[in-house]
Coordinates of C-alpha atoms and ligand atoms in Angstrom, one line a residue:
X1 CA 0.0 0.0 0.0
X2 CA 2.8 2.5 1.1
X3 CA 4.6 1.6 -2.1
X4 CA 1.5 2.5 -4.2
X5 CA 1.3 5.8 -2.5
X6 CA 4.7 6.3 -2.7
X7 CA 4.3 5.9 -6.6
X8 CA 1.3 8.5 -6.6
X9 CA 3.9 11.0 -4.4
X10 CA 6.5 10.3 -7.2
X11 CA 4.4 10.7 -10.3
X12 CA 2.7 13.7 -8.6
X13 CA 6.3 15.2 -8.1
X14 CA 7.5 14.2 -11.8
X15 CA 4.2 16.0 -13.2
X16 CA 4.7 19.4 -10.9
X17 CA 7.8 19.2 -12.1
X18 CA 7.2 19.2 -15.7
X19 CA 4.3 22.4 -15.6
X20 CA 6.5 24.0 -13.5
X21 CA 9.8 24.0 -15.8
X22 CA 11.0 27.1 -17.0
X23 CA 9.7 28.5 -19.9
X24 CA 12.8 28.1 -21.7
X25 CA 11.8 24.3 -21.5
X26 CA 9.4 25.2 -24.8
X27 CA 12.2 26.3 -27.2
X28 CA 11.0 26.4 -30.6
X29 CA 12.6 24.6 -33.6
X30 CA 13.8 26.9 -36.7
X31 CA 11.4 25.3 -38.8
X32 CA 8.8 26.6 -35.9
X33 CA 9.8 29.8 -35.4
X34 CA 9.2 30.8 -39.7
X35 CA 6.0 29.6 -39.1
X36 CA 5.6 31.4 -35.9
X37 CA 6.4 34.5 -37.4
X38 CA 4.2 34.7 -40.3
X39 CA 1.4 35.5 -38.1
X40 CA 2.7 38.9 -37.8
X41 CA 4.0 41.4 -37.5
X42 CA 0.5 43.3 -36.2
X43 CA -1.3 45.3 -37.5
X44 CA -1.1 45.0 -40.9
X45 CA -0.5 48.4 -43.4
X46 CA -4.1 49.9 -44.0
X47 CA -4.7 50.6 -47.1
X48 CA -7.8 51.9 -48.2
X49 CA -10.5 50.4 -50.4
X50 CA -10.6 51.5 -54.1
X51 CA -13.9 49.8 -54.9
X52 CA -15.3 52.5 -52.1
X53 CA -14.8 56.1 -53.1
X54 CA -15.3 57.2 -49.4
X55 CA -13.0 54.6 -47.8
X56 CA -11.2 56.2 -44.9
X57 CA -13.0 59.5 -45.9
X58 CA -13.0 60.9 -41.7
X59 CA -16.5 62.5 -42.5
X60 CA -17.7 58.6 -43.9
X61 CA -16.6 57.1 -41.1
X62 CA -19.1 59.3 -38.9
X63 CA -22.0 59.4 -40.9
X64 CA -21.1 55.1 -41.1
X65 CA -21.5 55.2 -37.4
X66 CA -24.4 57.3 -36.9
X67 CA -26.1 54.9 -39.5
X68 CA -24.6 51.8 -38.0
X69 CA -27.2 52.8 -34.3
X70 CA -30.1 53.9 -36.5
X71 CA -33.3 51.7 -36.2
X72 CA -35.2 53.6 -38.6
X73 CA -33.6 51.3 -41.1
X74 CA -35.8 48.6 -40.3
X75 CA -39.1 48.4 -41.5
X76 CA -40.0 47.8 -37.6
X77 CA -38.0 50.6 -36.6
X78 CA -36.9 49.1 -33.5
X79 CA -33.9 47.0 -35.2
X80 CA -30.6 48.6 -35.9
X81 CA -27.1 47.2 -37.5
X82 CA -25.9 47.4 -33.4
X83 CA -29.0 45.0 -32.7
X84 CA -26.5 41.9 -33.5
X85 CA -23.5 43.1 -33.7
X86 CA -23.2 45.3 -29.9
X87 CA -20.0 47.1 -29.3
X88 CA -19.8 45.8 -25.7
X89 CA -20.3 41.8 -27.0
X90 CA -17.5 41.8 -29.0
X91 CA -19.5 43.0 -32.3
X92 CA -22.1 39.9 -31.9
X93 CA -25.2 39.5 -30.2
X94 CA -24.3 36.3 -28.1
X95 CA -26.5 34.4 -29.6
X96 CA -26.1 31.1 -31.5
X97 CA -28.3 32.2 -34.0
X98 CA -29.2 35.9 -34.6
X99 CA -32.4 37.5 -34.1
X100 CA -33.6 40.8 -36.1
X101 CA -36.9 41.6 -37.3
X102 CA -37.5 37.3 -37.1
X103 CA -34.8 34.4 -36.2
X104 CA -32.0 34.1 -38.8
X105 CA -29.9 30.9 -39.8
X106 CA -26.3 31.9 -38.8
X107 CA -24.4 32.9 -36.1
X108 CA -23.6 36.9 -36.2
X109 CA -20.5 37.2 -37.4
X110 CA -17.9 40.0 -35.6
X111 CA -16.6 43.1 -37.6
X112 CA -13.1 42.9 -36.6
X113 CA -10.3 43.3 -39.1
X114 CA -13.2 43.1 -42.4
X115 CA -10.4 45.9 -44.4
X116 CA -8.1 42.5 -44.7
X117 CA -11.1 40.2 -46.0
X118 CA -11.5 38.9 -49.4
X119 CA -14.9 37.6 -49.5
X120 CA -18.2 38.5 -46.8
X121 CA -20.6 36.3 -44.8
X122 CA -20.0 33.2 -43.8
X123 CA -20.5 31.5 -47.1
X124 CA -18.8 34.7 -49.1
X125 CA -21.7 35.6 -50.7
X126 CA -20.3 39.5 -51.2
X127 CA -16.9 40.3 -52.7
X128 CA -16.8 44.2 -51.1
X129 CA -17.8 45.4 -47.4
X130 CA -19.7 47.9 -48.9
X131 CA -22.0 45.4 -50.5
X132 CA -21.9 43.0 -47.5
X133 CA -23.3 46.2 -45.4
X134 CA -26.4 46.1 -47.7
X135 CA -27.3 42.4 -47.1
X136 CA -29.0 43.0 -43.5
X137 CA -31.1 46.2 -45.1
X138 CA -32.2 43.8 -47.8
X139 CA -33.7 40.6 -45.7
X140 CA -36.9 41.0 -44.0
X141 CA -35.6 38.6 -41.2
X142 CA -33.1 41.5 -40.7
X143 CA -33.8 45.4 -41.3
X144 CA -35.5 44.5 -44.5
X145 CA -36.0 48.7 -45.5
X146 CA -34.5 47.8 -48.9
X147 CA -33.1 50.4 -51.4
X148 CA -36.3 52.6 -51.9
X149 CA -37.4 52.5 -48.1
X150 CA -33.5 53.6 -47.3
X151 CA -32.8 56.5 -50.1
X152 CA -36.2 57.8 -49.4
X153 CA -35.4 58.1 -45.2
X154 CA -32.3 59.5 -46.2
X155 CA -33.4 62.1 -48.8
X156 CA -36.3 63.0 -46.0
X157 CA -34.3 63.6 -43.0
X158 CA -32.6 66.8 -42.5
X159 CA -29.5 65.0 -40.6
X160 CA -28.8 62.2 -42.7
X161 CA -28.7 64.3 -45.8
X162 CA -26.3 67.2 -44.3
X163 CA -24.2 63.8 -43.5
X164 CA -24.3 62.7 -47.2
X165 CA -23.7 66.0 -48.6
X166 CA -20.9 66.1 -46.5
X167 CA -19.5 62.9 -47.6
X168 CA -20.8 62.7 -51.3
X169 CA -20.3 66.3 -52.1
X170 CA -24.5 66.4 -53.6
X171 CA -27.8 65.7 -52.3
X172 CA -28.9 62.3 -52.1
X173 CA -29.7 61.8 -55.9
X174 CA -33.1 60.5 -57.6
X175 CA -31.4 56.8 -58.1
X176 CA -32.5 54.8 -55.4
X177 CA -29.8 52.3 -55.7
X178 CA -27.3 54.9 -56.2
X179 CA -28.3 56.2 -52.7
X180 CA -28.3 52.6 -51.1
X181 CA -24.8 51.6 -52.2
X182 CA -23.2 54.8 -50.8
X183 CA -24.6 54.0 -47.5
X184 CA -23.4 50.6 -47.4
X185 CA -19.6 52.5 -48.5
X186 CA -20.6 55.2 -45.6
X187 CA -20.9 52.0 -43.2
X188 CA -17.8 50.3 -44.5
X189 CA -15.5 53.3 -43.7
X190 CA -17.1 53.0 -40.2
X191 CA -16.2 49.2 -40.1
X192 CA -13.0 49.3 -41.7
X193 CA -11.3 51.3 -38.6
X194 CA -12.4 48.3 -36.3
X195 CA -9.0 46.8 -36.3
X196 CA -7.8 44.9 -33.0
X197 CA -5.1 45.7 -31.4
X198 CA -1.9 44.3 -29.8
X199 CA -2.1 41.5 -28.4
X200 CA 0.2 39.4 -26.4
X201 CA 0.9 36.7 -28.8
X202 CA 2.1 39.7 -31.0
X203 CA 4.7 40.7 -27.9
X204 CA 5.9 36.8 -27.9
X205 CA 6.0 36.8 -32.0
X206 CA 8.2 39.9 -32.5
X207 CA 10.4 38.8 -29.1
X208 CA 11.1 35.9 -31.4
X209 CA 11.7 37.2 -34.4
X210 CA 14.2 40.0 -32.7
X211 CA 15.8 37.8 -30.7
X212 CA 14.7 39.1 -27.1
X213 CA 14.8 36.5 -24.3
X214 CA 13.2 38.4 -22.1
X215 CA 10.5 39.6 -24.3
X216 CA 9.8 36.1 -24.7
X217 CA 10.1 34.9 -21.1
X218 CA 6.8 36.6 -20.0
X219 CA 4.5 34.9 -23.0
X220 CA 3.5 32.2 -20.6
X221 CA 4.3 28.4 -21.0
X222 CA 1.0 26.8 -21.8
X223 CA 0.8 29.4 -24.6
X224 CA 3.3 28.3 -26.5
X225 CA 3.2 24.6 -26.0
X226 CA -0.2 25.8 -27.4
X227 CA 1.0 27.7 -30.1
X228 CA 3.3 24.7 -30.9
X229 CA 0.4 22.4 -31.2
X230 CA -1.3 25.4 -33.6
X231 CA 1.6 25.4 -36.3
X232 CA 2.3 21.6 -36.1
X233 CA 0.4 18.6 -34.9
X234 CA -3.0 21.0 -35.1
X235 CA -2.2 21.4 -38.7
X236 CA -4.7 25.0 -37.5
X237 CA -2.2 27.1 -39.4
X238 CA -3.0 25.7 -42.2
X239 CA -6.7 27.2 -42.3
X240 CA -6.3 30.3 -40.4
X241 CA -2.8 31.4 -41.6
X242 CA -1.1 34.5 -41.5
X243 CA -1.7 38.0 -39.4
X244 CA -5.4 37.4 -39.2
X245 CA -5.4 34.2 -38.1
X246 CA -7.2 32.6 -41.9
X247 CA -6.2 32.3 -45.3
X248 CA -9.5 34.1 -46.2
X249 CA -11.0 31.0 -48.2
X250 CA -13.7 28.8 -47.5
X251 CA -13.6 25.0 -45.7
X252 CA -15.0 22.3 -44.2
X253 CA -14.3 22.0 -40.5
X254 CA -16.5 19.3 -39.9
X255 CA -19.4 21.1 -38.6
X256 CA -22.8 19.9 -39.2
X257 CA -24.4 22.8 -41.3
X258 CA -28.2 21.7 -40.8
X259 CA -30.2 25.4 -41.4
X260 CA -33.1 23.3 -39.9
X261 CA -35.2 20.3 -39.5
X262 CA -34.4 18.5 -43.1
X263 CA -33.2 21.7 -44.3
X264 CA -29.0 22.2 -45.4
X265 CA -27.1 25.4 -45.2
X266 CA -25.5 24.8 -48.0
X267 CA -22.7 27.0 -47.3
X268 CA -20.1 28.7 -50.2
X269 CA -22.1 26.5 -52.7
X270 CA -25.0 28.6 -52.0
X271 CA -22.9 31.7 -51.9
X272 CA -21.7 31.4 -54.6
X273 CA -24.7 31.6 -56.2
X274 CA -26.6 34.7 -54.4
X275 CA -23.1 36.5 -55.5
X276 CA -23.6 35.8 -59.0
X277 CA -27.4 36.6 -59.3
X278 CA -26.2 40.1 -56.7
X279 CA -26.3 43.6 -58.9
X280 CA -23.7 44.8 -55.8
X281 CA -20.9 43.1 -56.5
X282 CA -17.7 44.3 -57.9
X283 CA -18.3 43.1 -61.1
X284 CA -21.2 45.5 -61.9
X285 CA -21.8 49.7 -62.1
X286 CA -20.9 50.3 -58.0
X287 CA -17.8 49.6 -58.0
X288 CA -15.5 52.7 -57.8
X289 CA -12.0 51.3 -58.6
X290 CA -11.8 52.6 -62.4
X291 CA -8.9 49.9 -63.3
X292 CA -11.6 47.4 -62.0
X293 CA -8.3 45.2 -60.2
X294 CA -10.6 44.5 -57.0
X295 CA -12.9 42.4 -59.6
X296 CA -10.7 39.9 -60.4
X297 CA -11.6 37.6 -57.7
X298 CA -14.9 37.7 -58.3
X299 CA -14.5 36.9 -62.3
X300 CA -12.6 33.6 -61.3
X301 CA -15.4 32.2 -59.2
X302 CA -16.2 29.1 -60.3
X303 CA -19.1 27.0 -58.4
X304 CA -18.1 23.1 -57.6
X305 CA -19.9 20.6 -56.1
X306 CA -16.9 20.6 -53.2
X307 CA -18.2 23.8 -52.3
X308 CA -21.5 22.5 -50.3
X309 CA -21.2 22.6 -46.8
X310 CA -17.9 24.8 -46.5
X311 CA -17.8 28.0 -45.0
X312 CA -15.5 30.8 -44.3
X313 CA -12.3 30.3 -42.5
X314 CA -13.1 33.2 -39.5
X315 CA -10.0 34.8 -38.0
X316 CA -9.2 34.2 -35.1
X317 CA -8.2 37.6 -33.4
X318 CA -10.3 38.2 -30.3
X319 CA -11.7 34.9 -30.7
X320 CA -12.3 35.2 -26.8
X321 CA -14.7 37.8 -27.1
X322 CA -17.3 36.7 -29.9
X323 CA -18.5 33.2 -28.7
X324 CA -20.7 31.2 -29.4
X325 CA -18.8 29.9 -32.7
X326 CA -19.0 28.4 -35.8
X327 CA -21.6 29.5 -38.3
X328 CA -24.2 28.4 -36.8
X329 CA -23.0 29.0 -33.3
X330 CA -23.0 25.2 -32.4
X331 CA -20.4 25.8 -29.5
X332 CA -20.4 28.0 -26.9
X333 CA -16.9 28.5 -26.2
X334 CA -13.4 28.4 -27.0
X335 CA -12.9 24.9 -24.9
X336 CA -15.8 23.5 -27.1
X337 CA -13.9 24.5 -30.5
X338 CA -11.0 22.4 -29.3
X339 CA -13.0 19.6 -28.3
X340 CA -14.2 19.5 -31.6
X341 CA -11.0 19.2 -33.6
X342 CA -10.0 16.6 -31.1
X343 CA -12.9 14.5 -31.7
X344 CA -14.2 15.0 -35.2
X345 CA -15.6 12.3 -37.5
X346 CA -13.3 12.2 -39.9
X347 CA -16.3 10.2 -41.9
X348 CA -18.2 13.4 -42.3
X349 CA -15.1 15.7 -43.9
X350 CA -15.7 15.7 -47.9
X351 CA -13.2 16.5 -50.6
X352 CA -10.0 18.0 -49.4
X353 CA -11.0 18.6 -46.0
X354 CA -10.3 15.0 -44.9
X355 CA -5.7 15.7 -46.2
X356 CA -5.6 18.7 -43.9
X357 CA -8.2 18.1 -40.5
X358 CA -7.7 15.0 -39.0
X359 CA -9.0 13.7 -35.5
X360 CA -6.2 15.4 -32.9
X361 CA -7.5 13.1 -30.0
X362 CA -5.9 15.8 -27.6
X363 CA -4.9 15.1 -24.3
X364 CA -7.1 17.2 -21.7
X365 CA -3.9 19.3 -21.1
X366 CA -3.1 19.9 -24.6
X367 CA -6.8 21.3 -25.3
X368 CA -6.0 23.8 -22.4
X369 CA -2.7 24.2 -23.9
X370 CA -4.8 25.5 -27.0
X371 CA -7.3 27.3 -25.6
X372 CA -4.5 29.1 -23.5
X373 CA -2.9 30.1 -26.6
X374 CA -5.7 31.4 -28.4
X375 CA -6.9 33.2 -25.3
X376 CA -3.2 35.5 -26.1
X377 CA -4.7 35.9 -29.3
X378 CA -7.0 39.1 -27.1
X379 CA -6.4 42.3 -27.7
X380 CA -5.2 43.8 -24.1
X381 CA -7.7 46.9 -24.5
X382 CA -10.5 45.4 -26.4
X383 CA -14.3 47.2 -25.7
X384 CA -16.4 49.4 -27.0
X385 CA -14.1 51.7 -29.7
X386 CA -17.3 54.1 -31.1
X387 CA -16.5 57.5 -29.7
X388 CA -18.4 60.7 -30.5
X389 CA -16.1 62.5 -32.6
X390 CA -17.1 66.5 -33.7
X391 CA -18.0 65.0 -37.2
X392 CA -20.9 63.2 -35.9
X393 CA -22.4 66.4 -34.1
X394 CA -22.2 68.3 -37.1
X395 CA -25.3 67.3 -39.3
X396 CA -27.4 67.4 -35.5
Ligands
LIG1 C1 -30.4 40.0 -37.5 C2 -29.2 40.3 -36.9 C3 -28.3 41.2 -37.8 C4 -28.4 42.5 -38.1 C5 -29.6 43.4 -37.8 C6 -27.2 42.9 -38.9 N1 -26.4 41.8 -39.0 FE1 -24.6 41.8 -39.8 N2 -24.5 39.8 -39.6 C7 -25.4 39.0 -39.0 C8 -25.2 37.6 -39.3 C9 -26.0 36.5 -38.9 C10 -24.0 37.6 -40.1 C11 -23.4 36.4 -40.8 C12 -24.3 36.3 -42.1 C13 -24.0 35.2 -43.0 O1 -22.9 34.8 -43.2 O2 -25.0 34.7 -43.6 C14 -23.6 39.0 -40.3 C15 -22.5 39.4 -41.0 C16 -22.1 40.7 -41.2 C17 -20.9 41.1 -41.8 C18 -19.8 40.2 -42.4 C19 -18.6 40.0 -41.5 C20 -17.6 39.1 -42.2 O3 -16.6 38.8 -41.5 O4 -17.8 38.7 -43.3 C21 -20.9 42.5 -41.8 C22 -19.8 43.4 -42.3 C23 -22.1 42.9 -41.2 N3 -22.8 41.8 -40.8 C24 -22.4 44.3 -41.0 C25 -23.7 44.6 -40.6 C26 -24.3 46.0 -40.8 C27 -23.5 47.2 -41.3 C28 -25.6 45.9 -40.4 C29 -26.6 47.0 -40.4 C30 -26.8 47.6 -41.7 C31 -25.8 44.6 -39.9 N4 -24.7 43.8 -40.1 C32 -27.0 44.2 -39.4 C33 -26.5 39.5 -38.3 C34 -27.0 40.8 -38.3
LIG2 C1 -9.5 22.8 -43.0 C2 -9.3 24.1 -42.5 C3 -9.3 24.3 -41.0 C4 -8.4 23.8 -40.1 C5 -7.3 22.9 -40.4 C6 -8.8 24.3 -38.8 N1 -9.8 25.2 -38.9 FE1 -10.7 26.2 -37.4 N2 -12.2 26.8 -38.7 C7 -12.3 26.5 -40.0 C8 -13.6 26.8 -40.6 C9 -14.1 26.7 -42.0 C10 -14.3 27.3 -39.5 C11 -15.8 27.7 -39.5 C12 -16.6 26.4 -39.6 C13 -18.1 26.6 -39.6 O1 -18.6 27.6 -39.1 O2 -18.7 25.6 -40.0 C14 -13.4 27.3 -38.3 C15 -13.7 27.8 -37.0 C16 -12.9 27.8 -36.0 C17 -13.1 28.5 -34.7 C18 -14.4 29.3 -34.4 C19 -14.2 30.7 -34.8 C20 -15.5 31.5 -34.8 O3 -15.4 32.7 -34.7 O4 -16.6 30.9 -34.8 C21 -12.0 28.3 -33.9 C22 -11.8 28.8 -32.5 C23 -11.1 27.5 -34.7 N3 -11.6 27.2 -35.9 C24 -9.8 27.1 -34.2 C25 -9.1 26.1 -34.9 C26 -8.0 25.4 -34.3 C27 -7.5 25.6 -32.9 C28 -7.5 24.5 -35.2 C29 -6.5 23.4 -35.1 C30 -6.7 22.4 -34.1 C31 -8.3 24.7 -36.4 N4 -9.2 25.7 -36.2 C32 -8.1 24.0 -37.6 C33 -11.3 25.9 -40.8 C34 -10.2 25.2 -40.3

């Protein structure tokens, strides 16, 4: 008996021992630390949009904001962009599923970092910000004013048209649509400054890449056995790569994408289709960029059958702050995300998805290892970042 508790002193000791070992103990590899350091430096050069004429425009960004809280954009009045998407939640409502006018499918995505994205919504079914901005004014679940009901608010109210004269340099026109897509650019010059800050992952990251021991003594240890599960075994990096945390495409992560009983969200399949039926996209007469660059993209979109059931790879930046996840917020938190690489059916992973995810079968300590790590992916001062700026008073 006293042997057996002996043992159990012993193994308790060895284990202490091992979580307690200095942090030098996790020493990255070369081959590591290149992969390490391509999620960085932060933040990223912002450059503005040139399918938005009004992209970084300061006068944009406040009639965008004052737009972002008004209800009147719904056809109930009482539901406004900041219905789903609160400041103080992280830019989401909390909810699995989001709740408007009536219940939508999907899980409210956040707005951090959208200036870096490529495509919109969860199943990319908008190629700009600006257009993205005009999908909730479109669907009845959501606002549901639509084009006519928005221009015609705008062109009657005395301080949202002193805000657009400000910004567009004429009174809100006679073409409805012409109105509508200039406050969905308004609202993306709002959105685009929504960029998160440092965090300390990004400390640890440019310790490494300058060489500063002490710099990355204070990144703690369970990070970065964490992070060393995230480039390697994880295979996460592969999906959300660089800066922001994803490669800005579209996968299967082994989520079941059921929209409701017997009905399938089908995903980037299905996006793929709204985008090429949309008149908003950067293919057609909104978009400002005159060399029409920004389009390419968006001319090489080809639908495949590999394409059902995947959805956008979401960064990862301030994950912390926006649960529940996935895009149909089937988990509730960051623990739950791990649990569910760790156990996946492999069964259920079509074409491509099945080479890159594979079931982790973690250790209990290495999904806290994980979750650790991701928690240093938090920006240190995150909250609400809307101040009242003397552009916004002006048009009062
Ligand atoms: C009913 C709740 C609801 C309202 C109201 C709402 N959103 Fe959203 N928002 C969502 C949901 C849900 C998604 C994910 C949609 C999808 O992929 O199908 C989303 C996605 C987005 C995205 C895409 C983010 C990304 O990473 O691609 C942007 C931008 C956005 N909303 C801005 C707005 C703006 C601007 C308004 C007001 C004009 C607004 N939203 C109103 C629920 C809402
Ligand atoms: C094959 C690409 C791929 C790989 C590999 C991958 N992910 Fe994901 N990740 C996704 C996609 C796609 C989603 C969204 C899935 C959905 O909503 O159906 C996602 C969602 C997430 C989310 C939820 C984010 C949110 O805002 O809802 C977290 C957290 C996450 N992944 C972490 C990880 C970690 C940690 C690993 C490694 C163990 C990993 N991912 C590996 C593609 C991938």
């Amino acid at each position: 008996m006293i042997r057996i508790v002996r043992f159990f002193q012993i193994a308790f000791c060895m284990q202490f021992i091992l979580t307690a070992l200095p942090v030098s103990a996790v020493d990255f590899t070369a081959a590591e630390k290149r992969k390490i350091l391509r999620h960085g430096p932060w933040p990223l050069p912002a450059t503005p949009d040139p399918s938005n004429r009004v992209s970084g425009n300061p006068a944009a960004v406040a009639f965008g904001r004052v737009l972002f809280f008004d209800t009147r954009l719904s056809t109930s009045g009482s539901v406004s962009c900041a219905t789903c998407h609160r400041p103080d939640a992280g830019w989401t409502d909390g909810r699995a599923r989001s709740r408007g006018q009536r219940a939508v499918d999907r899980n409210a995505l956040s707005l951090f970092n959208l200036r870096f994205n490529r495509w919109f919504g969860w199943d990319g079914a908008q190629d700009s910000l600006w257009a993205q901005n005009l999908r909730p004014l479109l669907d009845r679940r959501e606002m549901g004013i639509g084009a006519a009901g928005a221009a015609r608010l705008v062109r009657a109210d005395r301080s949202l048209s002193c805000h657009y004269r400000l910004v567009f340099g004429t009174a809100p026109g006679a073409d409805d649509d012409r109105v509508f897509v200039d406050l969905g650019k308004a609202l993306a010059a709002f959105l685009e400054t929504l960029v998160t800050g440092r965090t300390p992952f990004d400390d640890f990251r440019d310790a490494l890449a300058g060489n500063d021991a002490a710099g990355r003594a204070r990144y703690p240890a369970a990070a970065k056995r964490g992070l060393r599960l995230f480039v390697g075994r994880g295979n996460c990096a592969f999906c959300h790569f660089g800066p922001a945390f994803t490669n800005g495409e579209f996968a299967d992560a082994g989520v079941p994408h059921f929209a409701g009983p017997g009905r399938a969200d089908p995903g980037r399949f299905g996006g793929i289709r709204k985008l090429r039926k949309s008149p908003y996209t950067l293919l057609g007469r909104f978009n400002d960029d005159p060399t029409r660059s920004t389009a390419v993209k968006t001319r090489h979109v080809r639908l495949a059958h590999s394409n059902f059931g995947e959805f956008r790879v979401p960064g990862l930046r301030n994950a912390a702050l926006t649960g529940p996840y996935m895009h149909a917020g089937s988990l509730k938190t960051l623990a739950d995300t791990i649990r569910h690489y760790s156990t996946l059916d492999e069964e259920r992973l079509h074409a491509g998805g099945e080479r890159i995810l594979r079931r982790l079968d973690l250790s209990g300590r290495e999904q806290a290892d994980l979750v650790a790590f991701l928690d240093t992916l938090t920006e240190a001062e995150s909250g609400p970042k809307v101040e009242v700026k003397s552009e916004d008073l002006f048009c009062r």
